[in-house]
Coordinates of N, CA and C in Angstrom, one line a residue:
M1 N 76.6 101.1 59.7 CA 77.1 100.7 60.5 C 77.1 99.6 60.2
A2 N 78.6 99.1 61.2 CA 78.8 97.8 61.6 C 77.8 97.4 62.1
I3 N 76.9 97.4 63.4 CA 76.4 97.2 64.3 C 75.6 95.9 62.9
D4 N 74.9 95.3 63.5 CA 74.4 93.8 63.1 C 72.8 93.8 63.1
T5 N 72.1 94.3 62.2 CA 71.0 94.5 62.6 C 70.1 93.2 61.7
S6 N 71.0 92.3 61.3 CA 70.7 90.9 61.2 C 69.5 90.1 62.2
G7 N 68.7 89.2 61.7 CA 68.5 87.9 63.2 C 67.6 88.6 64.6
V8 N 68.7 88.7 65.7 CA 67.7 88.9 66.3 C 67.9 90.0 67.1
K9 N 66.9 91.1 67.5 CA 67.0 92.9 66.9 C 68.0 92.7 68.2
L10 N 67.9 94.2 67.8 CA 68.9 94.9 68.4 C 68.4 94.5 70.6
E11 N 67.8 95.3 70.4 CA 66.9 95.2 71.8 C 67.9 93.7 72.3
D12 N 67.0 92.7 71.9 CA 66.6 91.2 72.4 C 68.7 90.9 72.5
R13 N 69.4 91.3 71.7 CA 70.4 91.0 72.2 C 71.7 91.8 73.8
P14 N 72.4 90.7 74.2 CA 73.3 91.4 75.1 C 73.5 92.6 74.8
F15 N 73.3 93.8 75.8 CA 74.1 95.0 75.4 C 75.3 95.3 75.6
D16 N 76.3 94.2 76.3 CA 77.7 94.8 75.9 C 78.4 94.6 74.6
Q17 N 77.2 93.1 73.9 CA 77.8 93.2 72.6 C 77.4 93.6 71.4
V18 N 76.2 94.8 71.6 CA 75.7 95.6 70.6 C 77.4 97.1 70.6
R19 N 77.2 97.3 72.4 CA 78.3 98.4 72.1 C 79.6 98.1 71.6
Q20 N 80.2 96.5 72.1 CA 80.8 96.4 71.6 C 81.7 96.8 69.8
E21 N 80.3 96.5 69.6 CA 80.7 96.4 67.7 C 80.7 97.7 68.0
A22 N 79.7 98.9 68.3 CA 80.1 100.3 67.6 C 81.0 100.8 68.6
I23 N 81.7 100.5 69.2 CA 82.8 101.1 69.6 C 84.4 100.4 68.2
D24 N 84.1 98.9 68.4 CA 84.8 97.9 67.2 C 84.9 99.5 65.9
Q25 N 83.7 99.5 65.6 CA 83.6 100.5 64.1 C 83.9 101.8 64.5
L26 N 84.1 101.7 65.5 CA 84.4 103.6 65.9 C 86.0 103.2 65.7
I27 N 86.8 102.8 66.4 CA 88.4 102.5 66.6 C 88.5 102.3 64.7
M28 N 87.7 101.6 64.0 CA 88.2 101.2 63.0 C 88.3 102.9 61.2
N29 N 87.5 103.4 61.9 CA 87.2 104.9 61.7 C 88.0 105.3 61.9
Y30 N 88.6 105.4 63.0 CA 89.4 106.7 63.4 C 91.7 106.2 63.2
S31 N 90.6 104.7 63.3 CA 92.5 104.8 62.9 C 92.5 104.0 61.0
H32 N 91.6 104.7 60.4 CA 91.9 104.8 59.0 C 91.5 106.6 58.7
G33 N 91.4 106.8 59.8 CA 91.6 108.7 59.8 C 90.4 109.2 59.2
V34 N 89.1 109.0 59.1 CA 87.6 108.9 58.7 C 87.1 110.6 59.7
I35 N 87.9 109.9 61.3 CA 87.7 110.7 62.4 C 89.0 111.2 62.8
S36 N 88.5 112.8 63.1 CA 89.9 113.2 64.1 C 90.1 113.1 65.7
A37 N 90.8 112.9 66.9 CA 91.2 112.1 67.9 C 90.3 113.0 68.5
E38 N 90.0 114.2 68.6 CA 88.8 114.2 68.9 C 87.3 113.9 68.8
A39 N 86.6 113.8 67.4 CA 85.5 113.3 67.8 C 85.8 111.3 68.1
F40 N 86.8 111.0 67.6 CA 86.8 109.7 68.7 C 86.5 109.1 69.8
E41 N 88.0 110.6 70.6 CA 87.5 110.7 71.7 C 86.1 111.0 72.5
R42 N 85.6 111.5 71.1 CA 83.8 112.1 72.5 C 83.3 111.2 72.6
R43 N 83.2 110.8 70.8 CA 82.3 109.6 70.5 C 82.6 108.2 71.7
L44 N 83.6 108.1 71.7 CA 84.0 106.8 72.5 C 84.0 106.7 74.1
D45 N 83.2 108.7 74.3 CA 82.5 108.5 75.8 C 81.2 107.8 75.5
V46 N 80.3 108.8 74.7 CA 79.6 108.4 74.3 C 79.0 106.7 74.7
A47 N 80.3 105.5 73.7 CA 79.4 104.4 73.4 C 80.1 103.6 75.3
S48 N 80.5 104.3 75.3 CA 81.0 103.5 77.3 C 79.7 104.3 77.6
D49 N 79.2 105.2 77.9 CA 78.5 104.9 79.4 C 76.6 105.2 78.7
A50 N 76.9 104.0 77.2 CA 75.6 104.5 77.1 C 74.4 103.2 77.6
T51 N 73.4 103.9 77.7 CA 72.3 103.4 78.1 C 71.5 102.5 77.1
S52 N 71.1 102.8 76.3 CA 70.9 102.1 75.0 C 70.8 101.6 73.3
V53 N 70.1 101.5 73.1 CA 70.5 100.7 71.4 C 70.6 101.9 70.9
Q54 N 69.7 102.3 71.0 CA 69.7 103.6 70.2 C 70.8 104.9 70.1
Q55 N 71.0 105.1 71.4 CA 72.4 106.0 71.1 C 73.4 104.8 70.9
L56 N 74.5 103.8 70.6 CA 74.9 103.0 70.2 C 74.4 103.2 68.7
I57 N 73.5 103.4 67.9 CA 73.5 102.9 66.7 C 74.4 104.2 66.2
D58 N 73.1 105.7 67.6 CA 73.6 107.1 66.4 C 74.9 107.8 66.5
V59 N 75.7 107.3 67.5 CA 77.0 107.3 67.9 C 77.9 106.8 66.3
V60 N 78.1 105.7 65.7 CA 78.3 105.3 64.1 C 77.2 105.6 63.4
A61 N 76.6 106.1 63.1 CA 75.3 106.4 62.4 C 76.1 106.9 60.9
D62 N 77.0 107.5 60.7 CA 78.1 108.4 59.6 C 79.4 107.8 59.4
L63 N 79.0 106.6 60.4 CA 80.8 106.2 59.3 C 80.8 105.0 58.6
S64 N 81.1 105.0 57.8 CA 81.0 104.2 57.2 C 82.5 102.6 56.5
L65 N 83.3 103.0 57.1 CA 83.9 101.7 57.3 C 83.5 100.9 58.5
H66 N 83.9 99.4 57.9 CA 83.1 99.0 58.7 C 84.7 97.9 59.7
P67 N 84.4 97.1 60.7 CA 85.7 96.1 61.0 C 86.1 94.9 60.1
D68 N 87.3 94.9 59.6 CA 87.3 93.5 58.7 C 88.5 91.9 59.8
K69 N 89.0 91.7 59.0 CA 89.4 90.5 58.8 C 90.8 91.0 60.0
Q70 N 91.2 91.8 59.5 CA 92.2 91.8 59.9 C 92.5 93.0 61.8
Y71 N 91.6 93.8 61.3 CA 91.1 94.4 62.2 C 90.7 92.9 64.0
R72 N 89.7 92.4 63.3 CA 89.5 92.2 64.7 C 90.2 90.9 64.5
Q73 N 91.5 90.4 64.1 CA 93.0 89.7 64.8 C 93.9 90.3 65.5
Q74 N 93.9 91.9 64.9 CA 94.6 92.3 65.9 C 94.2 92.5 67.6
R75 N 92.5 92.9 66.9 CA 92.3 93.4 68.4 C 92.4 92.1 69.6
D76 N 91.5 90.4 69.0 CA 91.7 89.8 69.6 C 93.3 90.2 70.4
Q77 N 94.2 89.3 69.7 CA 96.0 89.4 70.2 C 96.2 90.7 70.9
S78 N 95.3 92.3 71.4 CA 95.7 92.9 72.1 C 94.8 93.1 73.4
F79 N 93.7 92.0 73.2 CA 92.2 92.2 73.9 C 92.4 90.4 75.1
T80 N 93.0 89.5 74.5 CA 93.2 88.4 74.8 C 94.1 87.7 75.7
P81 N 93.9 87.5 77.3 CA 95.0 87.0 77.9 C 95.8 86.5 77.3
R82 N 96.7 86.2 77.3 CA 97.9 85.2 76.9 C 98.2 84.1 78.0
Y83 N 98.4 83.2 77.5 CA 98.2 81.6 77.1 C 98.9 80.5 76.6
Q84 N 99.9 79.9 77.0 CA 100.6 79.2 76.8 C 100.1 76.8 77.3
A85 N 100.8 76.8 76.6 CA 100.2 75.7 76.3 C 101.3 74.6 77.2
G86 N 101.1 73.6 78.9 CA 101.8 73.4 78.8 C 100.9 73.1 80.8
N87 N 101.9 72.5 81.8 CA 101.1 71.4 82.8 C 102.3 72.3 83.7
D88 N 102.4 73.4 84.6 CA 103.5 73.9 85.1 C 101.9 74.0 86.5
T89 N 102.5 73.1 86.9 CA 101.6 73.2 88.3 C 102.8 72.9 90.0
R90 N 103.7 74.1 89.7 CA 105.0 74.6 90.7 C 104.1 75.5 91.1
N91 N 105.0 75.7 92.5 CA 104.2 76.8 93.3 C 105.2 77.7 93.7
E92 N 105.3 79.0 93.7 CA 106.5 80.3 94.1 C 106.8 80.7 94.7
K93 N 107.1 81.4 95.7 CA 106.6 82.0 96.7 C 107.5 83.0 97.1
I94 N 107.3 84.3 97.0 CA 107.4 85.3 97.9 C 107.7 86.3 98.6
I95 N 108.9 86.1 99.4 CA 109.2 86.2 100.6 C 109.9 88.3 100.4
C96 N 108.5 88.4 101.2 CA 109.4 89.7 100.9 C 109.6 90.9 102.8
V97 N 111.2 91.3 103.7 CA 110.6 91.9 104.7 C 111.6 93.4 104.3
L98 N 111.1 94.1 104.4 CA 111.7 95.3 104.8 C 112.5 95.9 103.8
S99 N 111.4 95.9 102.7 CA 111.8 95.8 101.1 C 110.6 95.7 100.2
S100 N 111.2 95.3 98.7 CA 109.6 96.0 97.9 C 110.9 94.7 97.3
N101 N 109.5 94.4 96.1 CA 109.7 93.3 95.0 C 108.8 93.7 94.2
R102 N 108.9 93.4 92.9 CA 107.8 93.6 91.7 C 107.6 92.6 91.0
Q103 N 106.9 92.0 90.3 CA 106.8 91.6 89.2 C 106.0 91.5 88.2
N104 N 106.8 92.5 86.9 CA 105.2 92.0 85.9 C 106.4 91.7 84.6
G105 N 106.0 92.4 83.3 CA 107.0 91.6 82.3 C 105.1 90.9 81.7
Q106 N 106.6 89.9 80.6 CA 105.6 88.4 80.3 C 106.3 87.4 81.2
W107 N 106.1 87.3 82.5 CA 106.8 86.4 83.8 C 105.2 85.1 82.7
L108 N 105.6 83.8 83.8 CA 105.0 83.3 83.8 C 104.3 82.6 85.0
V109 N 103.5 82.2 85.3 CA 102.1 82.7 85.6 C 101.8 81.1 86.8
P110 N 103.0 80.5 88.0 CA 102.8 79.2 88.7 C 100.7 79.1 89.2
A111 N 100.2 77.7 89.0 CA 99.3 77.1 89.6 C 99.0 78.3 90.9
E112 N 99.9 78.5 91.6 CA 100.0 78.5 92.8 C 101.3 79.8 93.3
M113 N 101.1 80.6 94.1 CA 101.7 81.5 95.0 C 101.3 81.6 96.1
R114 N 102.7 82.0 97.1 CA 102.6 82.1 98.3 C 103.5 83.6 98.3
V115 N 102.7 84.5 99.1 CA 103.2 85.4 99.2 C 103.9 86.4 100.7
V116 N 104.3 86.2 102.0 CA 105.3 86.3 102.5 C 105.4 88.1 102.1
N117 N 104.9 89.3 103.1 CA 105.2 90.5 102.8 C 105.7 90.9 104.5
V118 N 105.8 90.8 105.2 CA 106.7 91.6 106.4 C 107.1 93.2 106.4
V119 N 106.3 94.4 106.3 CA 106.7 95.1 106.7 C 107.4 95.9 105.4
G120 N 106.9 95.3 104.2 CA 107.2 95.9 102.6 C 106.2 96.1 101.7
S121 N 107.1 95.8 100.9 CA 105.7 96.5 99.1 C 105.9 95.6 98.6
V122 N 104.6 94.1 97.6 CA 104.8 94.3 96.8 C 104.0 94.2 95.9
V123 N 104.2 94.4 94.6 CA 103.6 94.5 93.5 C 103.3 93.3 92.3
L124 N 102.4 92.8 91.7 CA 102.1 91.7 91.2 C 101.6 91.9 90.2
D125 N 101.7 92.5 88.7 CA 101.9 93.0 87.8 C 100.7 91.6 87.0
F126 N 99.7 91.5 86.5 CA 99.0 90.7 85.3 C 99.3 90.6 84.2
S127 N 99.6 92.1 83.9 CA 99.0 93.1 82.8 C 99.5 91.7 81.4
E128 N 100.7 92.1 81.5 CA 101.5 91.0 80.3 C 102.1 89.3 80.6
A129 N 101.2 89.7 81.8 CA 101.7 88.1 82.6 C 101.5 87.0 81.3
V130 N 101.8 85.6 81.8 CA 101.6 84.6 80.6 C 100.8 83.0 80.9
F131 N 99.3 83.2 81.3 CA 98.9 82.4 81.9 C 99.3 81.0 81.2
Q132 N 99.2 79.5 82.5 CA 99.3 77.9 81.4 C 98.0 77.8 82.9
H133 N 97.4 78.6 83.5 CA 95.9 77.8 84.3 C 94.8 78.3 84.4
Q134 N 93.3 78.2 83.9 CA 92.6 79.5 84.1 C 92.1 79.5 85.9
N135 N 92.6 78.4 86.7 CA 92.7 79.0 87.9 C 94.0 79.2 89.0
I136 N 94.3 80.5 89.6 CA 95.5 80.5 90.0 C 95.2 80.9 91.2
V137 N 95.3 80.4 92.7 CA 95.8 81.0 93.8 C 97.2 81.3 94.6
I138 N 96.7 82.7 95.2 CA 97.9 83.9 95.6 C 97.4 83.9 97.3
R139 N 97.9 82.7 98.2 CA 98.7 83.1 99.1 C 99.1 84.1 100.3
V140 N 98.3 84.4 101.4 CA 99.3 86.1 101.6 C 98.9 85.5 103.2
N141 N 100.3 86.2 103.1 CA 100.0 86.4 105.3 C 101.8 87.8 104.7
N142 N 100.3 88.5 105.3 CA 100.9 90.1 104.9 C 100.8 91.1 106.6
W143 N 102.2 90.9 106.9 CA 102.3 91.9 108.4 C 102.5 92.6 108.2
I144 N 101.9 94.2 108.8 CA 102.2 95.4 108.6 C 102.4 95.5 106.9
G145 N 102.4 95.4 105.9 CA 103.0 95.7 104.3 C 101.8 95.8 103.3
S146 N 101.9 96.3 102.6 CA 101.2 96.5 101.2 C 101.6 95.7 100.0
L147 N 100.4 94.8 99.3 CA 100.5 94.2 98.9 C 99.4 94.8 97.8
T148 N 99.8 95.1 96.3 CA 98.9 95.6 95.1 C 99.1 94.4 93.3
I149 N 98.2 94.7 93.4 CA 97.7 92.9 92.3 C 96.9 93.9 91.2
L150 N 97.6 94.4 89.9 CA 97.2 94.4 89.0 C 96.8 93.5 87.8
V151 N 95.8 94.2 87.4 CA 95.3 93.0 86.2 C 94.6 93.6 84.9
P152 N 94.3 93.3 84.2 CA 93.2 93.1 82.9 C 92.0 93.2 83.5
E153 N 91.4 93.6 82.2 CA 90.1 93.4 82.3 C 89.9 92.2 82.5
Q154 N 90.3 91.1 82.0 CA 89.7 90.2 81.0 C 89.7 89.2 82.4
V155 N 90.5 89.7 83.3 CA 91.2 88.3 84.5 C 90.0 88.6 85.5
N156 N 89.2 87.6 86.4 CA 88.9 88.1 87.0 C 89.7 87.2 88.7
V157 N 89.0 88.6 89.2 CA 90.0 88.5 90.8 C 88.8 88.0 91.9
V158 N 89.0 86.6 92.4 CA 88.1 86.8 93.6 C 89.0 86.8 95.2
S159 N 88.2 87.7 96.1 CA 89.3 88.0 97.6 C 88.6 87.2 99.0
N160 N 89.9 86.3 99.3 CA 88.6 85.8 100.2 C 89.8 86.6 101.6
M161 N 90.1 87.4 101.6 CA 91.4 87.7 102.7 C 90.7 87.8 103.9
F162 N 91.2 87.7 105.2 CA 90.9 88.5 106.6 C 91.5 89.1 107.0
N163 N 91.0 89.8 107.6 CA 92.1 91.5 107.5 C 91.7 91.7 109.7
I164 N 92.8 92.0 109.4 CA 93.4 92.8 111.3 C 93.8 94.1 111.5
I165 N 92.7 94.9 111.9 CA 93.3 96.6 111.4 C 93.6 96.3 110.0
G166 N 93.6 95.7 109.2 CA 94.0 96.1 108.1 C 92.9 96.6 107.1
S167 N 92.8 96.3 105.3 CA 92.6 96.7 104.2 C 92.4 95.8 103.5
T168 N 91.0 95.2 102.5 CA 90.7 95.3 101.1 C 90.5 95.2 100.4
D169 N 91.2 96.2 98.8 CA 90.0 96.7 97.8 C 90.1 96.6 97.4
N170 N 89.3 95.7 96.6 CA 89.2 94.7 95.4 C 88.4 95.6 93.6
G171 N 88.7 95.9 92.8 CA 88.4 96.8 91.8 C 88.2 96.0 90.9
A172 N 88.6 94.8 91.0 CA 89.2 94.2 90.0 C 87.2 93.4 89.5
P173 N 87.3 93.2 88.2 CA 85.9 92.2 88.0 C 86.6 90.0 88.7
S174 N 84.9 90.0 89.2 CA 84.8 89.0 89.2 C 83.8 87.5 89.3
I175 N 82.8 88.4 88.3 CA 82.4 87.7 87.1 C 82.3 88.1 86.1
G176 N 83.7 88.6 85.7 CA 83.6 88.6 84.5 C 83.5 87.5 83.4
D177 N 84.0 87.7 82.4 CA 84.3 86.4 80.8 C 85.5 85.0 82.8
R178 N 83.8 84.1 81.7 CA 84.3 83.0 82.7 C 85.1 82.2 82.1
Q179 N 85.5 82.6 80.8 CA 86.4 81.9 80.0 C 88.0 82.7 80.4
A180 N 88.1 83.6 81.4 CA 88.8 83.9 81.2 C 90.0 83.5 82.4
P181 N 91.2 83.6 82.5 CA 91.7 83.2 84.6 C 91.0 84.1 85.0
Q182 N 91.2 83.1 86.0 CA 90.3 83.4 87.3 C 91.6 83.2 88.5
I183 N 91.7 84.5 89.3 CA 92.9 84.6 90.1 C 92.0 84.8 91.7
V184 N 92.3 83.4 92.9 CA 91.9 84.1 93.9 C 93.3 84.7 95.6
V185 N 92.7 85.4 96.0 CA 93.7 86.0 96.6 C 93.2 85.0 97.8
E186 N 93.8 84.4 99.0 CA 93.4 84.4 100.4 C 94.7 84.3 101.3
G187 N 93.8 85.0 103.3 CA 94.8 84.5 104.0 C 94.6 85.7 104.5
Y188 N 95.7 86.1 105.5 CA 95.7 87.4 105.7 C 96.3 88.2 106.1
S189 N 96.3 90.0 106.5 CA 96.7 90.8 106.6 C 96.1 91.3 108.0
I190 N 97.5 91.7 108.8 CA 98.2 92.6 110.0 C 98.2 93.7 109.5
L191 N 97.2 94.9 110.3 CA 97.9 96.0 109.7 C 98.5 96.3 108.5
G192 N 98.0 95.9 107.5 CA 98.5 96.3 106.0 C 97.2 96.3 105.3
S193 N 97.8 96.2 103.3 CA 96.2 96.6 102.6 C 96.9 95.7 102.1
L194 N 95.8 95.1 100.4 CA 96.1 94.3 99.7 C 94.8 95.3 98.3
D195 N 95.6 95.8 98.0 CA 95.3 96.2 96.7 C 95.1 96.0 95.3
V196 N 93.6 95.2 94.8 CA 93.4 95.2 93.5 C 92.9 95.6 92.9
K197 N 93.5 96.2 91.7 CA 93.7 97.1 90.8 C 93.6 96.5 88.9
L198 N 92.8 97.1 88.2 CA 92.7 97.1 86.6 C 93.9 98.4 86.2
K199 N 94.7 97.1 85.5 CA 96.0 98.0 84.4 C 95.7 99.1 84.4
K200 N 94.5 99.1 84.0 CA 94.3 100.2 82.8 C 92.7 99.8 82.7
T201 N 91.7 100.9 82.8 CA 90.3 101.2 82.3 C 90.0 100.9 81.0
M202 N 88.8 100.4 80.5 CA 88.9 99.6 78.9 C 88.8 100.9 78.3
K203 N 88.5 101.9 78.4 CA 88.6 103.0 77.5 C 89.6 103.5 77.6
E204 N 90.0 103.5 77.7 CA 91.9 103.6 78.0 C 92.6 102.5 77.8
K205 N 92.1 100.8 77.7 CA 92.4 100.0 76.5 C 92.5 100.3 75.0
F206 N 90.8 100.6 75.2 CA 90.5 101.3 73.5 C 91.4 102.2 73.3
T207 N 91.3 103.1 73.5 CA 92.5 104.4 72.7 C 93.4 103.8 73.2
A208 N 94.5 103.4 73.8 CA 95.8 102.5 73.0 C 95.3 101.5 72.0
F209 N 94.9 101.1 71.6 CA 94.3 100.2 70.8 C 94.6 100.5 69.3
A210 N 93.6 101.6 69.8 CA 93.1 102.3 68.5 C 94.3 103.6 67.8
D211 N 95.4 103.6 68.8 CA 96.2 104.5 67.9 C 97.4 103.6 67.6
Q212 N 97.7 102.7 68.3 CA 97.7 101.2 67.5 C 97.5 100.9 66.1
C213 N 96.2 101.3 66.2 CA 95.8 100.5 65.1 C 96.5 101.8 63.9
R214 N 96.4 103.0 64.2 CA 96.5 104.0 62.8 C 97.6 103.8 62.6
A215 N 98.9 103.9 64.1 CA 100.4 103.6 63.8 C 100.2 102.0 62.9
M216 N 99.3 100.9 62.9 CA 99.7 100.1 61.5 C 99.6 100.7 60.5
F217 N 98.8 101.8 59.4 CA 97.9 102.2 58.4 C 99.3 103.6 58.5
G218 N 100.6 103.8 59.2 CA 101.4 104.5 59.7 C 100.9 107.0 59.7
L219 N 99.3 106.3 60.0 CA 99.0 107.5 60.5 C 99.0 108.0 62.6
N220 N 99.3 109.4 62.1 CA 99.8 110.1 63.8 C 99.1 110.0 63.7
K221 N 98.6 110.5 65.3 CA 97.2 110.9 66.5 C 97.7 112.2 66.5
S222 N 96.3 112.4 65.5 CA 96.1 113.6 65.2 C 94.8 114.5 65.8

C-alpha cells in the first residue's frame, strides 16, 4: 500500500496527511485502469468520510500501484494556487450599477480591490486566478446587490462585513493552509448579500483530477 508506515506510527501522524496518501493511491490505480470508475467513486467516498486510520488502510489494501514522481508533479500543478513573481501593488475598482460583472479565468489578482455594487450582481471567481500576494483585501460597498466570491479549497477567506438587513455566508476555509493566499473581505452590505463559496468541493476536484490523469494514459472514463 502507498500509505507510508515507516517512521512515526500512523496513529500519531496528522490524519489528513494519511487520508491524502490513501486518495493519491486511489487516483493512481484508477488512472491506470486498475479499478473501475464505480469502484473509484465508492472508495473515494469512504476515504473522504473516513474517521479512522484503519478505514484508510483498508480502502487501499488491495491496490498495488504507488504514486510516482510524474503523478506528484501533476497533482501539485492541479492543486496549488497559481503564483506569479512580481510586486504589483495596484488597487482595482469594480463599479456595478443596475448591471452585472463577472471576473473569472486566469486574471491577475491585485493586492487590494474595491467593489461598489448598487442593485447589481458581481461575481469574483478566484479558481483560476494568478496570485502575486499572499494577503488580498476586498473592500465592499454593497447596496441592494449580490456579491459572490468563488474560491478553490486552498485559498483562505475571512469575512469582516457589516450587514444592515443583509446577509453574509462564508462557506470557504478561514484557517486552511497557512501558506496559501488569504482574502479578507470587509465593508458593508445594505439589503444585499455576500456569498463566499468553494468553486468545487475537494471530492469534485479529486474526481476531475483522476479523469485528467486517465486521459494522460489514453484511457476514457469507464
